[in-house]
Amino acid sequence: MNDVGFEVLDHVPLGVMVFDKAMRVLFWNACLEEWTGLPRDELLGRDVRDRLPQLWEPRYAGRLRDLFAHGAPAIFSSQLHPHLVPAPLRSGRLRVEHTSAVAVPAEGGGFHALLTVQDVTGLTEAMAALREARDEARRRASIDGLTGVANRAHFLDMAGRAVATARRHRRELSLLALDVDRFKSINDTHGHAAGDATLVALARVCSAALREGDLIGRLGGDEFAVLLPETKRAVAGQAALRLRDALSAEPLEWEGRRLPLEVSVGVACLGPEGDSLDTLLGRADEALYEAKRQGRNCIVLR
């Protein structure tokens, strides 16, 4: 490459270096000088590995050998090799780089390596922010905005999958249906804000009392459901009792008053022939209504 070519490369907004087969630096452009803080006068004619020893790590050395022998280009993506040529930003963080090496003909035959370094920090950060926003949107689409537990759509989707898996592998599975006793009275007497606080408290206490792997969801109003995978009838009954007692032990403090957190619970278990999710929910609801008829703050197993 002649001096005119080097002059052009000295003005591009990319880091550019050229080195020969012996790894001696033939060119180090102004952009790379600024990014790395390495003066070109100290690098020209010297082995680039003195300052960038990582270039001769096995994962890079083999590809550079192919370049010098056969002219094969090499690309080092920002995802796998983000800091091949360490270049700090003003903040102290390293630039995220997309680096590639191409062969340029050398006088007398063979090839030199022309390595370009593109700063993709902004693009990488934008893509990361986009992924975070997408993940947050998915999360928000799956949770109930008031209580923070699974919303109806997400709960039914996850429960449907769990029921199908349990039926296919003949595993135990149980489901609880529960709602707040005298919830209408709470709303009418203390206002809807107190009703909302009651639902938030119920979701918090139940979530803390459940096992990892169990799932609670708000199906609507004051009605909640709890999915208990790998859980037989007796254990499901114990789980219902544990939730009821945990709620009873934490009355809601509201405007100087203690509002009891009482629930009725219906328990349904997957039958030996296997139920659909709709059937299981229906049986849990029937048990819930029976618990209401028995005087509330009760548990009924189906």
Coordinates of C-alpha atoms in Angstrom, one line a residue:
M1 CA 0.0 0.0 0.0
N2 CA 1.5 3.4 -1.0
D3 CA 1.7 6.7 1.0
V4 CA -1.5 8.0 -0.7
G5 CA -3.5 5.1 0.5
F6 CA -2.1 5.5 4.1
E7 CA -3.0 9.2 3.9
V8 CA -6.6 8.4 3.0
L9 CA -6.8 5.8 5.8
D10 CA -5.5 8.4 8.3
H11 CA -8.7 10.4 7.9
V12 CA -11.4 7.7 8.1
P13 CA -13.5 7.4 11.3
L14 CA -12.2 3.9 11.9
G15 CA -9.2 2.5 13.7
V16 CA -6.9 1.1 11.0
M17 CA -3.5 -0.6 11.3
V18 CA -1.4 -2.5 8.9
F19 CA 1.3 -5.1 9.8
D20 CA 3.4 -7.5 7.9
K21 CA 3.8 -11.3 8.3
A22 CA 6.5 -10.7 11.0
M23 CA 3.8 -8.7 12.8
R24 CA 5.7 -5.4 12.4
V25 CA 3.5 -2.3 12.4
L26 CA 3.6 -0.5 9.0
F27 CA 0.7 1.9 9.6
W28 CA -1.3 3.1 12.6
N29 CA -3.9 5.7 11.8
A30 CA -4.8 8.8 13.7
C31 CA -8.2 7.5 14.9
L32 CA -6.5 4.4 16.4
E33 CA -3.9 6.6 18.0
E34 CA -6.6 8.7 19.6
W35 CA -8.7 5.8 20.8
T36 CA -5.9 3.7 22.2
G37 CA -3.6 6.4 23.4
L38 CA -0.7 4.6 21.7
P39 CA 1.5 7.0 19.7
R40 CA 2.2 5.7 16.2
D41 CA 5.8 6.8 16.3
E42 CA 6.4 4.3 19.1
L43 CA 4.7 1.5 17.2
L44 CA 5.9 1.8 13.6
G45 CA 8.4 -0.9 12.8
R46 CA 7.8 -2.7 16.1
D47 CA 6.1 -6.0 16.7
V48 CA 2.4 -5.2 17.3
R49 CA 2.3 -8.0 19.8
D50 CA 4.4 -5.9 22.2
R51 CA 1.4 -3.7 22.7
L52 CA -1.4 -6.1 21.6
P53 CA -0.3 -9.6 22.7
Q54 CA -3.8 -10.9 22.4
L55 CA -3.4 -10.9 18.6
W56 CA -1.3 -14.0 19.0
E57 CA -3.7 -15.9 21.1
P58 CA -4.6 -19.2 19.4
R59 CA -8.1 -18.1 18.5
Y60 CA -6.6 -15.1 16.5
A61 CA -3.2 -16.4 15.5
G62 CA -4.5 -19.2 13.3
R63 CA -6.8 -16.9 11.3
L64 CA -4.0 -14.4 10.8
R65 CA -1.7 -17.2 9.6
D66 CA -4.4 -18.1 7.0
L67 CA -4.5 -14.4 6.0
F68 CA -0.8 -14.2 5.4
A69 CA -0.6 -17.6 3.6
H70 CA -3.7 -17.5 1.5
G71 CA -5.2 -14.0 1.7
A72 CA -8.2 -15.2 3.7
P73 CA -10.1 -12.4 5.5
A74 CA -11.0 -12.6 9.2
I75 CA -13.9 -11.1 11.0
F76 CA -14.0 -10.7 14.8
S77 CA -17.5 -9.8 15.8
S78 CA -18.4 -7.4 18.5
Q79 CA -20.4 -10.1 20.3
L80 CA -17.5 -12.6 20.6
H81 CA -14.5 -10.2 20.5
P82 CA -15.7 -6.8 21.8
H83 CA -12.3 -5.5 23.0
L84 CA -9.7 -7.0 20.7
V85 CA -7.9 -3.6 20.5
P86 CA -8.6 -2.1 23.9
A87 CA -9.8 1.5 23.4
P88 CA -11.2 3.3 26.4
L89 CA -13.9 5.9 26.3
R90 CA -13.8 9.0 28.5
S91 CA -15.9 7.2 31.0
G92 CA -13.2 4.6 31.4
R93 CA -15.3 1.9 29.8
L94 CA -13.9 0.1 26.8
R95 CA -15.3 0.7 23.4
V96 CA -17.3 -2.2 22.0
E97 CA -15.6 -3.0 18.6
H98 CA -16.3 -4.9 15.4
T99 CA -12.9 -5.8 14.0
S100 CA -12.0 -7.3 10.7
A101 CA -8.7 -8.1 8.9
V102 CA -8.2 -8.2 5.1
A103 CA -5.2 -9.1 3.1
V104 CA -3.4 -6.4 1.0
P105 CA -0.7 -7.3 -1.5
A106 CA 2.9 -6.9 -0.2
E107 CA 5.8 -5.8 -2.4
G108 CA 7.7 -8.9 -3.5
G109 CA 4.7 -11.2 -3.0
G110 CA 2.6 -12.4 -0.1
F111 CA 0.3 -10.3 2.0
H112 CA 0.1 -7.7 4.7
A113 CA -2.8 -7.6 7.1
L114 CA -5.0 -4.5 7.2
L115 CA -7.0 -4.5 10.4
T116 CA -10.0 -2.2 10.9
V117 CA -11.6 -1.4 14.2
Q118 CA -15.2 0.0 14.1
D119 CA -16.6 1.5 17.3
V120 CA -20.1 0.0 17.7
T121 CA -20.6 1.0 21.3
G122 CA -23.6 3.2 20.6
L123 CA -25.2 0.5 18.4
T124 CA -24.5 -2.2 21.0
E125 CA -26.0 -0.1 23.8
A126 CA -29.0 0.8 21.6
M127 CA -29.6 -2.9 20.9
A128 CA -29.2 -3.8 24.6
A129 CA -31.7 -1.1 25.5
L130 CA -34.1 -2.4 22.8
R131 CA -33.8 -5.9 24.2
E132 CA -34.5 -4.6 27.7
A133 CA -37.5 -2.7 26.6
R134 CA -38.8 -5.7 24.7
D135 CA -38.3 -8.0 27.8
E136 CA -40.0 -5.4 30.0
A137 CA -42.9 -5.2 27.6
R138 CA -43.3 -8.9 27.7
R139 CA -43.1 -8.9 31.4
R140 CA -45.7 -6.2 31.7
A141 CA -48.0 -8.1 29.3
S142 CA -47.8 -11.1 31.6
I143 CA -48.4 -9.5 35.0
D144 CA -51.4 -8.0 36.7
G145 CA -50.9 -4.3 36.9
L146 CA -52.3 -3.9 40.5
T147 CA -50.9 -6.9 42.3
G148 CA -47.8 -7.9 40.3
V149 CA -48.8 -11.5 40.0
A150 CA -49.5 -13.3 36.8
N151 CA -52.5 -11.9 34.9
R152 CA -55.3 -14.0 33.6
A153 CA -53.9 -14.6 30.2
H154 CA -50.5 -15.5 31.4
F155 CA -51.8 -17.7 34.2
L156 CA -54.1 -19.6 31.9
D157 CA -51.3 -20.1 29.3
M158 CA -48.8 -21.4 31.9
A159 CA -51.4 -23.5 33.6
G160 CA -52.6 -25.0 30.3
R161 CA -49.0 -26.0 29.5
A162 CA -48.5 -27.5 33.0
V163 CA -51.8 -29.5 32.8
A164 CA -50.8 -30.9 29.4
T165 CA -47.4 -31.9 30.7
A166 CA -48.9 -33.5 33.8
R167 CA -51.3 -35.5 31.7
R168 CA -48.7 -36.6 29.2
H169 CA -46.3 -37.9 32.0
R170 CA -49.0 -38.9 34.4
R171 CA -47.9 -36.6 37.1
E172 CA -49.7 -35.0 40.0
L173 CA -51.0 -31.5 39.8
S174 CA -53.4 -29.4 41.8
L175 CA -55.1 -26.0 41.5
L176 CA -56.5 -23.7 44.1
A177 CA -59.3 -21.1 43.5
L178 CA -59.6 -18.4 46.2
D179 CA -61.2 -15.1 46.7
V180 CA -61.5 -12.5 49.4
D181 CA -64.4 -13.0 51.8
R182 CA -66.7 -10.0 52.1
F183 CA -64.7 -8.1 49.5
K184 CA -67.8 -6.1 48.4
S185 CA -68.2 -5.0 52.0
I186 CA -64.6 -3.8 52.2
N187 CA -65.1 -1.7 49.0
D188 CA -68.5 -0.3 50.2
T189 CA -67.3 0.5 53.7
H190 CA -63.8 1.6 53.3
G191 CA -63.6 2.6 49.6
H192 CA -62.0 1.0 46.5
A193 CA -58.5 2.1 47.6
A194 CA -58.9 -0.2 50.6
G195 CA -60.2 -3.0 48.3
D196 CA -57.1 -2.5 46.0
A197 CA -54.8 -2.6 49.1
T198 CA -56.5 -5.8 50.2
L199 CA -55.8 -7.5 46.8
V200 CA -52.2 -6.3 46.9
A201 CA -51.7 -7.7 50.4
L202 CA -53.3 -11.0 49.4
A203 CA -50.9 -11.4 46.4
R204 CA -47.9 -10.4 48.5
V205 CA -48.6 -12.8 51.4
C206 CA -49.6 -15.7 49.1
S207 CA -46.5 -15.3 46.9
A208 CA -44.3 -15.4 50.0
A209 CA -46.0 -18.5 51.3
L210 CA -45.8 -20.5 48.0
R211 CA -43.0 -22.8 46.9
E212 CA -40.7 -21.9 44.1
G213 CA -42.3 -23.3 41.0
D214 CA -45.9 -22.7 42.2
L215 CA -47.7 -19.9 40.3
I216 CA -50.3 -17.5 41.5
G217 CA -52.5 -15.4 39.1
R218 CA -55.3 -12.9 39.4
L219 CA -58.2 -14.1 37.2
G220 CA -60.3 -11.0 37.8
G221 CA -61.8 -8.9 40.5
D222 CA -60.9 -10.6 43.8
E223 CA -60.6 -14.0 42.3
F224 CA -57.1 -15.7 42.3
A225 CA -55.9 -19.1 41.3
V226 CA -52.8 -21.0 42.4
L227 CA -51.1 -23.7 40.3
L228 CA -49.4 -26.4 42.3
P229 CA -47.3 -28.7 40.0
E230 CA -46.2 -32.1 41.2
T231 CA -48.7 -31.8 44.1
K232 CA -51.2 -34.5 45.2
R233 CA -54.5 -33.9 47.0
A234 CA -53.3 -34.0 50.6
V235 CA -50.4 -31.7 50.0
A236 CA -52.6 -29.3 48.1
G237 CA -54.9 -29.2 51.1
Q238 CA -52.0 -28.4 53.3
A239 CA -50.9 -25.6 50.9
A240 CA -54.4 -24.1 51.0
L241 CA -54.4 -24.2 54.8
R242 CA -51.0 -22.6 54.8
L243 CA -52.2 -19.7 52.6
R244 CA -55.4 -19.2 54.6
D245 CA -53.5 -19.1 57.9
A246 CA -50.8 -16.8 56.5
L247 CA -53.4 -14.3 55.4
S248 CA -55.3 -14.5 58.7
A249 CA -52.1 -13.7 60.5
E250 CA -51.5 -10.5 58.6
P251 CA -54.6 -8.2 58.8
L252 CA -54.4 -5.1 56.6
E253 CA -53.7 -1.9 58.4
W254 CA -56.0 0.7 56.9
E255 CA -56.5 4.2 58.2
G256 CA -56.0 3.2 61.8
R257 CA -58.1 0.0 61.4
R258 CA -57.1 -3.6 61.1
L259 CA -59.1 -5.3 58.2
P260 CA -59.0 -9.1 58.4
L261 CA -57.6 -10.9 55.3
E262 CA -59.9 -13.9 55.0
V263 CA -60.3 -16.1 52.0
S264 CA -62.3 -19.1 50.9
V265 CA -60.4 -21.7 49.0
G266 CA -61.5 -24.4 46.6
V267 CA -59.0 -27.2 45.8
A268 CA -59.1 -29.4 42.7
C269 CA -56.7 -32.1 41.7
L270 CA -55.9 -33.6 38.3
G271 CA -58.0 -36.8 37.9
P272 CA -56.5 -40.2 37.0
E273 CA -57.9 -39.9 33.4
G274 CA -56.6 -36.4 33.1
D275 CA -58.7 -33.2 33.1
S276 CA -58.5 -30.3 30.8
L277 CA -57.6 -27.0 32.4
D278 CA -61.2 -25.8 32.0
T279 CA -62.5 -28.9 33.8
L280 CA -59.9 -28.4 36.6
L281 CA -60.8 -24.7 37.0
G282 CA -64.5 -25.6 37.0
R283 CA -64.1 -28.1 39.8
A284 CA -62.0 -25.7 41.8
D285 CA -64.7 -23.0 41.4
E286 CA -67.3 -25.5 42.6
A287 CA -65.3 -26.2 45.7
L288 CA -64.8 -22.5 46.2
Y289 CA -68.5 -21.8 46.1
E290 CA -69.1 -24.7 48.6
A291 CA -66.5 -23.1 50.9
K292 CA -68.5 -19.8 50.7
R293 CA -71.7 -21.7 51.6
Q294 CA -70.0 -23.3 54.6
G295 CA -69.4 -19.9 56.2
R296 CA -66.4 -18.4 54.5
N297 CA -62.7 -18.6 55.5
C298 CA -63.1 -22.3 54.7
I299 CA -61.3 -24.8 52.5
V300 CA -63.1 -27.4 50.4
L301 CA -61.3 -30.1 48.4
R302 CA -62.8 -31.8 45.3

